[in-house]
Short mmCIF file of C-alpha atoms in Angstrom, two decimals:
data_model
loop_
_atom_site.label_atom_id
_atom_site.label_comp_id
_atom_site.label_asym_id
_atom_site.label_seq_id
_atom_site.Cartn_x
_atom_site.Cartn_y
_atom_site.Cartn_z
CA UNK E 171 49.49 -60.33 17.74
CA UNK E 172 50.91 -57.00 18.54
CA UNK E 173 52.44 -56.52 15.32
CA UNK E 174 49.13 -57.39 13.22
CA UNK E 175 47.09 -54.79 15.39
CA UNK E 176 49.71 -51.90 14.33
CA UNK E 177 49.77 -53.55 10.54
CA UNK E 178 46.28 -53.16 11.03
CA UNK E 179 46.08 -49.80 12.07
CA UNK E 180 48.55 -48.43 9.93
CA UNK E 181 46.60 -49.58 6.49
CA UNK E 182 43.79 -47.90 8.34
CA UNK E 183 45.25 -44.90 8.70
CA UNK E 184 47.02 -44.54 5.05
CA UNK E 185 43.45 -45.67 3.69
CA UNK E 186 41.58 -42.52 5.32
CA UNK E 187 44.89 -40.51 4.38
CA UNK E 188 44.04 -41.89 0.73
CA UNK E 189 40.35 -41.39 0.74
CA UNK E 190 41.24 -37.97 1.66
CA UNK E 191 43.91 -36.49 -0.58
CA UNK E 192 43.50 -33.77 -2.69
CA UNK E 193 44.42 -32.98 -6.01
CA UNK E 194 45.39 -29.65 -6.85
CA UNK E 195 47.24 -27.21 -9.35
CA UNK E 196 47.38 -24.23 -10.85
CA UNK E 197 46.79 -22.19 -14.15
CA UNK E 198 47.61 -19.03 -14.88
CA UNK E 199 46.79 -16.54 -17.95
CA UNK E 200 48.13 -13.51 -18.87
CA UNK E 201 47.48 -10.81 -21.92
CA UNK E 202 45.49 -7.95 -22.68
CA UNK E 203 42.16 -8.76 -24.46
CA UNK E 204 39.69 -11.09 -23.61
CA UNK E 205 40.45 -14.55 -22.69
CA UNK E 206 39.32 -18.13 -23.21
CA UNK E 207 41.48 -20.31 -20.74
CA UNK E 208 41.12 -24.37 -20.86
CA UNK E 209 40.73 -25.63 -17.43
CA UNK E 210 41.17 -29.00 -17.96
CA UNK E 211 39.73 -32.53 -18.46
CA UNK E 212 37.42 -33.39 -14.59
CA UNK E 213 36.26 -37.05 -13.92
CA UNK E 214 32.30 -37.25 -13.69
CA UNK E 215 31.36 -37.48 -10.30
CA UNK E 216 34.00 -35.16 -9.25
CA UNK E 217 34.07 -31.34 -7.25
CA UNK E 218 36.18 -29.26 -8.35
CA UNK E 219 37.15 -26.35 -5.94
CA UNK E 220 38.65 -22.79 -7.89
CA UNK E 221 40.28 -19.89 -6.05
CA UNK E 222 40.72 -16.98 -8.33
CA UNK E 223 42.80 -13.93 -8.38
CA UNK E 224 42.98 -11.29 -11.00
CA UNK E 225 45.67 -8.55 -11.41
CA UNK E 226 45.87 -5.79 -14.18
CA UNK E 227 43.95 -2.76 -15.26
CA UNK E 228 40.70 -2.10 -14.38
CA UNK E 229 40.14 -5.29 -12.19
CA UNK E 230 41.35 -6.26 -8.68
CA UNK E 231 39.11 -8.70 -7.53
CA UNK E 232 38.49 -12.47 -7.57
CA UNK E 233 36.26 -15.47 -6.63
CA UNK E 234 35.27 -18.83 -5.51
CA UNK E 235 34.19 -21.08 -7.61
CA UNK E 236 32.77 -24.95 -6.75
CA UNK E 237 31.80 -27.02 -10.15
CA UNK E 238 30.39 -30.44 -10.58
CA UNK E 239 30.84 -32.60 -12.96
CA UNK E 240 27.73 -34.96 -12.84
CA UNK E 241 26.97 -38.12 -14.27
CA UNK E 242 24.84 -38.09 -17.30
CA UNK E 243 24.35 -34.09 -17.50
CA UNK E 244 26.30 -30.96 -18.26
CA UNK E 245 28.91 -29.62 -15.00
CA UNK E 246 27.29 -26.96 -13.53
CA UNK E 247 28.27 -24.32 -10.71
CA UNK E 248 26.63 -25.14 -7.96
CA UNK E 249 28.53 -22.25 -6.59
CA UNK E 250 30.45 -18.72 -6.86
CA UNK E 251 31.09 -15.58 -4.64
CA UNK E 252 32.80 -12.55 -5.75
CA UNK E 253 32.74 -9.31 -6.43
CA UNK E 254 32.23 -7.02 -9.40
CA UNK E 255 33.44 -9.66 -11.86
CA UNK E 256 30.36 -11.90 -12.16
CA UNK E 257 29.28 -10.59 -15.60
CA UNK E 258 33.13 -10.75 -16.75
CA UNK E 259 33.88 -14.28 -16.21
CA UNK E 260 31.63 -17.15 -17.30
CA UNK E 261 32.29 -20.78 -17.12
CA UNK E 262 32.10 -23.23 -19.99
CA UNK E 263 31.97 -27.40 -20.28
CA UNK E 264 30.67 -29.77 -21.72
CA UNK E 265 30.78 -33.73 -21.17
CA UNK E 266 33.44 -36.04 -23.61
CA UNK E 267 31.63 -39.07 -22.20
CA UNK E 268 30.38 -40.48 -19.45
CA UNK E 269 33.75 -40.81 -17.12
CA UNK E 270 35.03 -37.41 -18.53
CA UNK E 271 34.42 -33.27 -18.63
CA UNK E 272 36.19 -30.54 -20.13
CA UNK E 273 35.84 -27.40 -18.33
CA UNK E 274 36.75 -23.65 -19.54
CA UNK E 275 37.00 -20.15 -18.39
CA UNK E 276 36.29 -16.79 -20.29
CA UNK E 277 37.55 -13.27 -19.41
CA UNK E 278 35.94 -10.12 -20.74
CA UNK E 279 38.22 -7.43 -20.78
CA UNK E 280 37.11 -4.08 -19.99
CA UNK E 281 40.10 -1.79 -20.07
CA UNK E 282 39.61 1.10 -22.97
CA UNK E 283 40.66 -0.68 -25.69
CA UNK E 284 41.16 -3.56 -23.98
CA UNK E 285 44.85 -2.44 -23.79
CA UNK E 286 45.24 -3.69 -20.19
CA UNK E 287 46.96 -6.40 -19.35
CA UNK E 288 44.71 -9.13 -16.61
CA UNK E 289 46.66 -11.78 -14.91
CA UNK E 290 44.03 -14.65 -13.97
CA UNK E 291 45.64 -17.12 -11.43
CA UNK E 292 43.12 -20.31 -11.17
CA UNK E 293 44.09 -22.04 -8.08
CA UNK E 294 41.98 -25.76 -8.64
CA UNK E 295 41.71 -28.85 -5.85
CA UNK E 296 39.52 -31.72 -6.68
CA UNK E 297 39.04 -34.95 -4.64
CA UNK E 298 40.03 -36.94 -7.94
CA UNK E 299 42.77 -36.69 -10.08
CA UNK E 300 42.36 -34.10 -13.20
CA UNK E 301 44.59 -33.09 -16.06
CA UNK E 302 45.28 -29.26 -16.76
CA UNK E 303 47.53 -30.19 -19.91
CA UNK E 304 44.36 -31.90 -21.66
CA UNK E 305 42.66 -28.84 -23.41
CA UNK E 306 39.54 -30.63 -25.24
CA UNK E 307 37.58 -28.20 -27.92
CA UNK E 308 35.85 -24.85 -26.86
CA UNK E 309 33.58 -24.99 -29.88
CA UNK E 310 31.94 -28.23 -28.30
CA UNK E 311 31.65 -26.26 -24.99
CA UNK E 312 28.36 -24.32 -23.79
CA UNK E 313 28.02 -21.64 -20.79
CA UNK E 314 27.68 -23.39 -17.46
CA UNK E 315 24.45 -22.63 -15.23
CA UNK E 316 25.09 -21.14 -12.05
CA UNK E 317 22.95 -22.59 -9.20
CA UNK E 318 23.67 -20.27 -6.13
CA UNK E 319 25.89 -17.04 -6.71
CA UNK E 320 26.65 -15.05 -3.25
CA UNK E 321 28.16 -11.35 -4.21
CA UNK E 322 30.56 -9.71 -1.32
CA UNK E 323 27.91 -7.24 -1.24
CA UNK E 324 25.58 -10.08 0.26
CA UNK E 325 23.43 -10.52 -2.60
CA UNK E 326 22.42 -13.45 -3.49
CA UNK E 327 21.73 -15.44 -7.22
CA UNK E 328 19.66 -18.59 -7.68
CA UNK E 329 20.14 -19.84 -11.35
CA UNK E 330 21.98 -16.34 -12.21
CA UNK E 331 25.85 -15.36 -11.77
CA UNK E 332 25.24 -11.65 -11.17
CA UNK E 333 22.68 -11.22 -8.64
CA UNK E 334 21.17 -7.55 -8.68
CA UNK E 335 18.94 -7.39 -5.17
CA UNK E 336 19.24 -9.55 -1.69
CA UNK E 337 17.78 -12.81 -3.67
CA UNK E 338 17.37 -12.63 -7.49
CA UNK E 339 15.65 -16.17 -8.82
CA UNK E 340 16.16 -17.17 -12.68
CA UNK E 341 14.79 -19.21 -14.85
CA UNK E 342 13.03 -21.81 -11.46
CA UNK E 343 10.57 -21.58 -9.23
CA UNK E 344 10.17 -21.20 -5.10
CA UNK E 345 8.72 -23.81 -3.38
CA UNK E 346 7.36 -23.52 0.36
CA UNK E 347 5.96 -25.27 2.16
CA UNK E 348 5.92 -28.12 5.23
CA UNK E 349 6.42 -31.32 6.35
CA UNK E 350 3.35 -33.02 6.74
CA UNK E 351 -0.03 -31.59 5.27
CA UNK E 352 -2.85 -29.80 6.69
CA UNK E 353 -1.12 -27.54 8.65
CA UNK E 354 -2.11 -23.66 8.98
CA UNK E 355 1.33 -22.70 8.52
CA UNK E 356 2.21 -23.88 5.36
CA UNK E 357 4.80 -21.43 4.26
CA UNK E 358 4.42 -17.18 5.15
CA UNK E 359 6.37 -14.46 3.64
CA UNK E 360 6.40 -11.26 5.67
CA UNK E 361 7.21 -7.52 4.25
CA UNK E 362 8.44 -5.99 7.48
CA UNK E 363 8.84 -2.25 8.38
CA UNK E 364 12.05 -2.85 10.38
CA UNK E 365 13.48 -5.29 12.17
CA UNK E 366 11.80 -7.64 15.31
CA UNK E 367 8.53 -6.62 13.94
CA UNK E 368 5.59 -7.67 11.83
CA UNK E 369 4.47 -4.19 11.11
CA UNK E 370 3.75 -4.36 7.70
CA UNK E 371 2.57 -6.82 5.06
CA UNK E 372 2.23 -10.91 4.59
CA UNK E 373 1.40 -13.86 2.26
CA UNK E 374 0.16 -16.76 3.44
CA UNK E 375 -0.73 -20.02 2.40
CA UNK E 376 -3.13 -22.07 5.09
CA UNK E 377 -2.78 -25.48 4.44
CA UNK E 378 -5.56 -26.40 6.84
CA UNK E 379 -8.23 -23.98 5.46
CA UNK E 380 -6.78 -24.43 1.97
CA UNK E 381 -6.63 -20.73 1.91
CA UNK E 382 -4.26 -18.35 0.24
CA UNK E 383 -4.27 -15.16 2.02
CA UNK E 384 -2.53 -11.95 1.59
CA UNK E 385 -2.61 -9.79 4.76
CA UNK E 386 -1.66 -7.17 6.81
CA UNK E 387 -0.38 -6.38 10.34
CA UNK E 388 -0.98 -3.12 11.98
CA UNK E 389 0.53 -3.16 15.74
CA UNK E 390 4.12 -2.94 16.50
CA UNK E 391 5.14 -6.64 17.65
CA UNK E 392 5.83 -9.69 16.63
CA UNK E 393 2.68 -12.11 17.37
CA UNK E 394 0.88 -13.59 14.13
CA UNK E 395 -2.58 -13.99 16.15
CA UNK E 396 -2.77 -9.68 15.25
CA UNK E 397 -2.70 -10.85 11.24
CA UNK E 398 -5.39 -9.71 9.37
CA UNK E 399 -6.12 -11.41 6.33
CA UNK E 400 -7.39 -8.65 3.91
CA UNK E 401 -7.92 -10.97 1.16
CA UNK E 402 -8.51 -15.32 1.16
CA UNK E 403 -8.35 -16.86 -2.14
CA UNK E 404 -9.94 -20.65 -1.63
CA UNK E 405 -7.62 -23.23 -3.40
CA UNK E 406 -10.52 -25.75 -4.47
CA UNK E 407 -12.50 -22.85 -6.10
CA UNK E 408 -10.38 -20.03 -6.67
CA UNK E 409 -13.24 -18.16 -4.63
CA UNK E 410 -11.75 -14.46 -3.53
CA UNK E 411 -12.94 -13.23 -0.55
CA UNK E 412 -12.52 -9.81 1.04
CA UNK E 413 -12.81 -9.53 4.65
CA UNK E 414 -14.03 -12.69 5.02
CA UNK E 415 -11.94 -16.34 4.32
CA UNK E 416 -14.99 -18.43 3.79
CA UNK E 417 -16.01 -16.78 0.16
CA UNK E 418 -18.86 -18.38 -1.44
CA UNK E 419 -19.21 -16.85 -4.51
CA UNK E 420 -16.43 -16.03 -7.55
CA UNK E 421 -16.05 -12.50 -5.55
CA UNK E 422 -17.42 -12.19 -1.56
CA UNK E 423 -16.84 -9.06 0.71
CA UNK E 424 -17.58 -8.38 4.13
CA UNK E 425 -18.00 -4.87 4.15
CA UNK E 426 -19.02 -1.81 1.96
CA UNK E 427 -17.78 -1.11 -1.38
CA UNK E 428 -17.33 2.31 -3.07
CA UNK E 429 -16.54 2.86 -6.87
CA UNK E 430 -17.16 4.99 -9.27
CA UNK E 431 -18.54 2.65 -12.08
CA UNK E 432 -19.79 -1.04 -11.66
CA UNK E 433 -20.73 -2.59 -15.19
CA UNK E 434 -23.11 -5.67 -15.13
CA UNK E 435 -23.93 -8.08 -17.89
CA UNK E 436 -27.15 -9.36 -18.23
CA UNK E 437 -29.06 -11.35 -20.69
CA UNK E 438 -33.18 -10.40 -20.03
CA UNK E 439 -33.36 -6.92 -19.79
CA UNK E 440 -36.86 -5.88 -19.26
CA UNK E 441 -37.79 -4.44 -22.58
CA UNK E 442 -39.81 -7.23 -22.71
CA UNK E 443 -42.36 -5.16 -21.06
CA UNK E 444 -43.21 -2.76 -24.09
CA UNK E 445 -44.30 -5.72 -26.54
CA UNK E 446 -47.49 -6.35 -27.39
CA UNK E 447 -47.41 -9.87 -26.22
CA UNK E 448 -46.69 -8.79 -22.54
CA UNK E 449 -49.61 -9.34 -20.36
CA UNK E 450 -49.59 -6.09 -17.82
CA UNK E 451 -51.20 -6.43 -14.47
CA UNK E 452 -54.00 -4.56 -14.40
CA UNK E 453 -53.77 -1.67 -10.86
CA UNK E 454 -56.67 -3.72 -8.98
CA UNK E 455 -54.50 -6.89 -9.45
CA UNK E 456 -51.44 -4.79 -8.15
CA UNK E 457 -53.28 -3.63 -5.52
CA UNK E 458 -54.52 -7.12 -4.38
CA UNK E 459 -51.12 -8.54 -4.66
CA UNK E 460 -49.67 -5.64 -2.19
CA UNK E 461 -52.62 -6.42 0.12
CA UNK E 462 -52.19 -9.86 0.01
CA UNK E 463 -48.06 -10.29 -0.22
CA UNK E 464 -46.52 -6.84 1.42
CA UNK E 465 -44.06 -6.22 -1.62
CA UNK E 466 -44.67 -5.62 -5.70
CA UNK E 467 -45.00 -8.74 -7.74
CA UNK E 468 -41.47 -9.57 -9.34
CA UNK E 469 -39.44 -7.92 -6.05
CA UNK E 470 -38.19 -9.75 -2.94
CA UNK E 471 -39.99 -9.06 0.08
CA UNK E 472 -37.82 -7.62 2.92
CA UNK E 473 -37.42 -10.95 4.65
CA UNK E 474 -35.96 -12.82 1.31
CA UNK E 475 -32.98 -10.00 0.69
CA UNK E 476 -32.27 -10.28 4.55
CA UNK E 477 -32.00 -14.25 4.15
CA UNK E 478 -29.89 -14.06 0.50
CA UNK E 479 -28.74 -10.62 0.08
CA UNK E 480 -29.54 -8.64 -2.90
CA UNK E 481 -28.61 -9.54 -6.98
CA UNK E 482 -27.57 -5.98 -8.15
CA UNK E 483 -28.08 -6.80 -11.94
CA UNK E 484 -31.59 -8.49 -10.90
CA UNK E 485 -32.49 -5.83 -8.82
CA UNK E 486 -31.87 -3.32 -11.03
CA UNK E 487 -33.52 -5.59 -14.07
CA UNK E 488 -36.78 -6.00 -11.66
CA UNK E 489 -37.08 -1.88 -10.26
CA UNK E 490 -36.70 -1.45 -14.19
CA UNK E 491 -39.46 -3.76 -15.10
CA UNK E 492 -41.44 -1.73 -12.76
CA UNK E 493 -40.76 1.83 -13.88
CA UNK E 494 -41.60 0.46 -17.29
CA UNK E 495 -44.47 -0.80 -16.04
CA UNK E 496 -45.36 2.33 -14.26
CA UNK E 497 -44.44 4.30 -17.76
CA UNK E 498 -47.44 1.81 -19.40
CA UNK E 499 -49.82 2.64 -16.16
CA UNK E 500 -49.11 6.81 -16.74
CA UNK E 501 -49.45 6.31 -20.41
CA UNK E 502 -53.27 4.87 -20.22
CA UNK E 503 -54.03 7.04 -17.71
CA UNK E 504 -52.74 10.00 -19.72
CA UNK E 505 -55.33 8.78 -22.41
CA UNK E 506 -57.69 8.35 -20.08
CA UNK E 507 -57.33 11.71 -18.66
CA UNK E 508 -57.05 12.98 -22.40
CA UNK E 509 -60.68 11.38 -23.43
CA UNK E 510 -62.26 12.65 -20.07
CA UNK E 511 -61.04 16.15 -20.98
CA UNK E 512 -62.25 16.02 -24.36
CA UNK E 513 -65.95 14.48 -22.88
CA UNK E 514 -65.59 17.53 -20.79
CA UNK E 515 -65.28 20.34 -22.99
CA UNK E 516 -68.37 18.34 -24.92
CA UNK E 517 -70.53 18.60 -21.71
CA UNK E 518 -69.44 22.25 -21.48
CA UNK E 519 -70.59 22.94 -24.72
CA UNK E 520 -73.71 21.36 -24.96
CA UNK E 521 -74.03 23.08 -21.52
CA UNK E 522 -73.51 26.41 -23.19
CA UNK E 523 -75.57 25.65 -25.97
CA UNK E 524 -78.80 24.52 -23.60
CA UNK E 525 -77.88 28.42 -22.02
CA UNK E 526 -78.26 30.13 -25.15
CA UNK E 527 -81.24 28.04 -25.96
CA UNK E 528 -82.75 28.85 -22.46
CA UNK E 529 -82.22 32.17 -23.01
CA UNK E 530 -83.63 32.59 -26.29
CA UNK E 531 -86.96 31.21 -25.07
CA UNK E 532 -87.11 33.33 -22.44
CA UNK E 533 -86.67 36.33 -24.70
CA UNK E 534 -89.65 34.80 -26.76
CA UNK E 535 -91.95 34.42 -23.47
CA UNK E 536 -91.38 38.26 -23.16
#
């Protein structure tokens, strides 16, 4: 019984031994110019692991390199750190069939005349058997996508090989956001002044609201109950709001505006009023409306722009109507003055005439 336990344990053993060997050799490449070094032939499903170090004129660097050889797609590098060589050396693959890869390296030399001589020493482990010797066809290979690249200056590339800030993103999107839904944290990015503070700047997307907001924070802490969200844009409506997160129309603000120029569009403007066909209130019916109503005809009364606000390009349509209105009133009362004048200057002349006649008579009497 004793002896099948340790049987037992020993095939245990030399299985996780097994499961856990790794493969792994070494290539190196050395002349001046570029280079285009075969890799070797990968097993789909496999990850291969590459150490790099360079030697030679104008480079003394190197890298870490992880590559996967997927089934059904092109390998990719899922990762790389290293230093000033990212735009030098690319990867290259592409898939024989669907149990094998070929993978490749290029080297871009950068020496003046690319005189210098570059030593590349690929140190490769993989978790399955691979073979160096098999070369495949570079012509049948295409550049490999790099999925996370981390510089030794800490900058870091999604989708790029040569990151050029903290996080450069390529060719994919972001995506934030929680767990479950309705929640008013759904994802925040802050702009901070320095560090262990909010002081400064925020998006914001509030799941619960269904609210985008874009924000600022003014105090010198780090609570986000101070936030103030300077603008709300409503995701069922793409409603903007300013000052307020509840916008009901296209554009709402809490607050004053000041600008230079607005420009309205509107379909009715009031020259309506100058055609013939326009029936013009007479003054007594004005007068009786104001008597009767508190306000002009076509203008809200004081307690309707307090309930609804104000229409700018209505407003200004309506106080037109009523200038040009006004223009039609002081136009017929200018002829009206104009005939009384004229009746005037008759009266005053018959009035002098009856003088003269008056006076003539009396002259006769005498």
């Amino acid at each position: 019984m004793k002896r099948i336990l340790l049987l037992s344990f020993f095939v245990l053993l030399f299985t996780v031994q097994v499961s856990a060997q790794l493969y792994e050799q070494q290539i190196s490449a050395s002349s001046a110019g570029d280079q285009t070094i075969a890799l070797g032939r990968y097993r789909i499903g496999t990850l291969i692991d590459i150490k790099l170090s360079i030697l030679g004129g104008w480079t003394e660097d190197g890298g870490s390199y992880q590559i996967a050889a997927d089934w059904g797609g092109t390998p990719r590098v899922i990762f790389r750190s290293e230093g000033h060589i990212a735009t030098r050396l690319k990867f290259y693959g592409y898939k024989e069939n669907n149990a094998y890869a070929y993978i490749f390296a290029t080297w871009d030399n950068q020496s003046p005349g690319e005189s210098s001589v570059n030593e590349l020493k690929f140190y490769i482990s993989s978790n399955t058997e691979f073979n160096t010797n098999l070369t495949g066809n570079f012509s049948n290979a295409t550049e490999l996508v790099s999925d996370l690249a981390v510089s030794t200056s800490g900058k870091v590339g999604i989708g790029t090989s040569a990151p050029n800030e903290k996080l450069t993103l390529v060719d994919g999107q972001m995506f934030i956001g929680h767990t479950s839904v309705n929640q008013t944290e759904s994802g925040r990015i802050r702009f901070s002044e320095y560090t262990n503070s909010f002081q400064g700047a925020y998006i914001h997307y509030d799941g619960n609201a269904n609210n985008f907001n874009i924000g600022v924070h003014p105090g010198v802490d780090s609570n986000s109950a101070n936030d103030i969200n300077a603008i709300s844009i409503v995701r069922n409506n793409g409603n903007v709001g300013i000052g307020t997160s509840s916008p009901t129309h296209k554009l709402s603000v809490k607050g004053t505006i000041r600008s230079r120029e607005i420009e309205c569009e509107f379909d009715n403007w009031p020259d309506y009023v100058f055609a013939d066909a326009y029936q013009l209130k007479s003054l007594d019916e004005v007068s009786a409306f104001i008597k009767e109503n508190g306000h002009l005809p076509n203008i809200p009364s004081a307690l309707e722009v307090e309930n609804n606000g104000v229409k700018l390009t209505e407003m200004s349509a309506s106080l037109l109507e009523k200038v040009e209105e006004l223009t039609l009133y002081t136009i017929s009362q200018e002829e009206k003055i104009k005939d009384l004048t004229e009746q005037n200057q008759e009266l005053k002349n018959q009035e002098a005439l009856i003088q003269s006649l008056l006076e003539r008579i009396e002259k006769l009497e005498k």
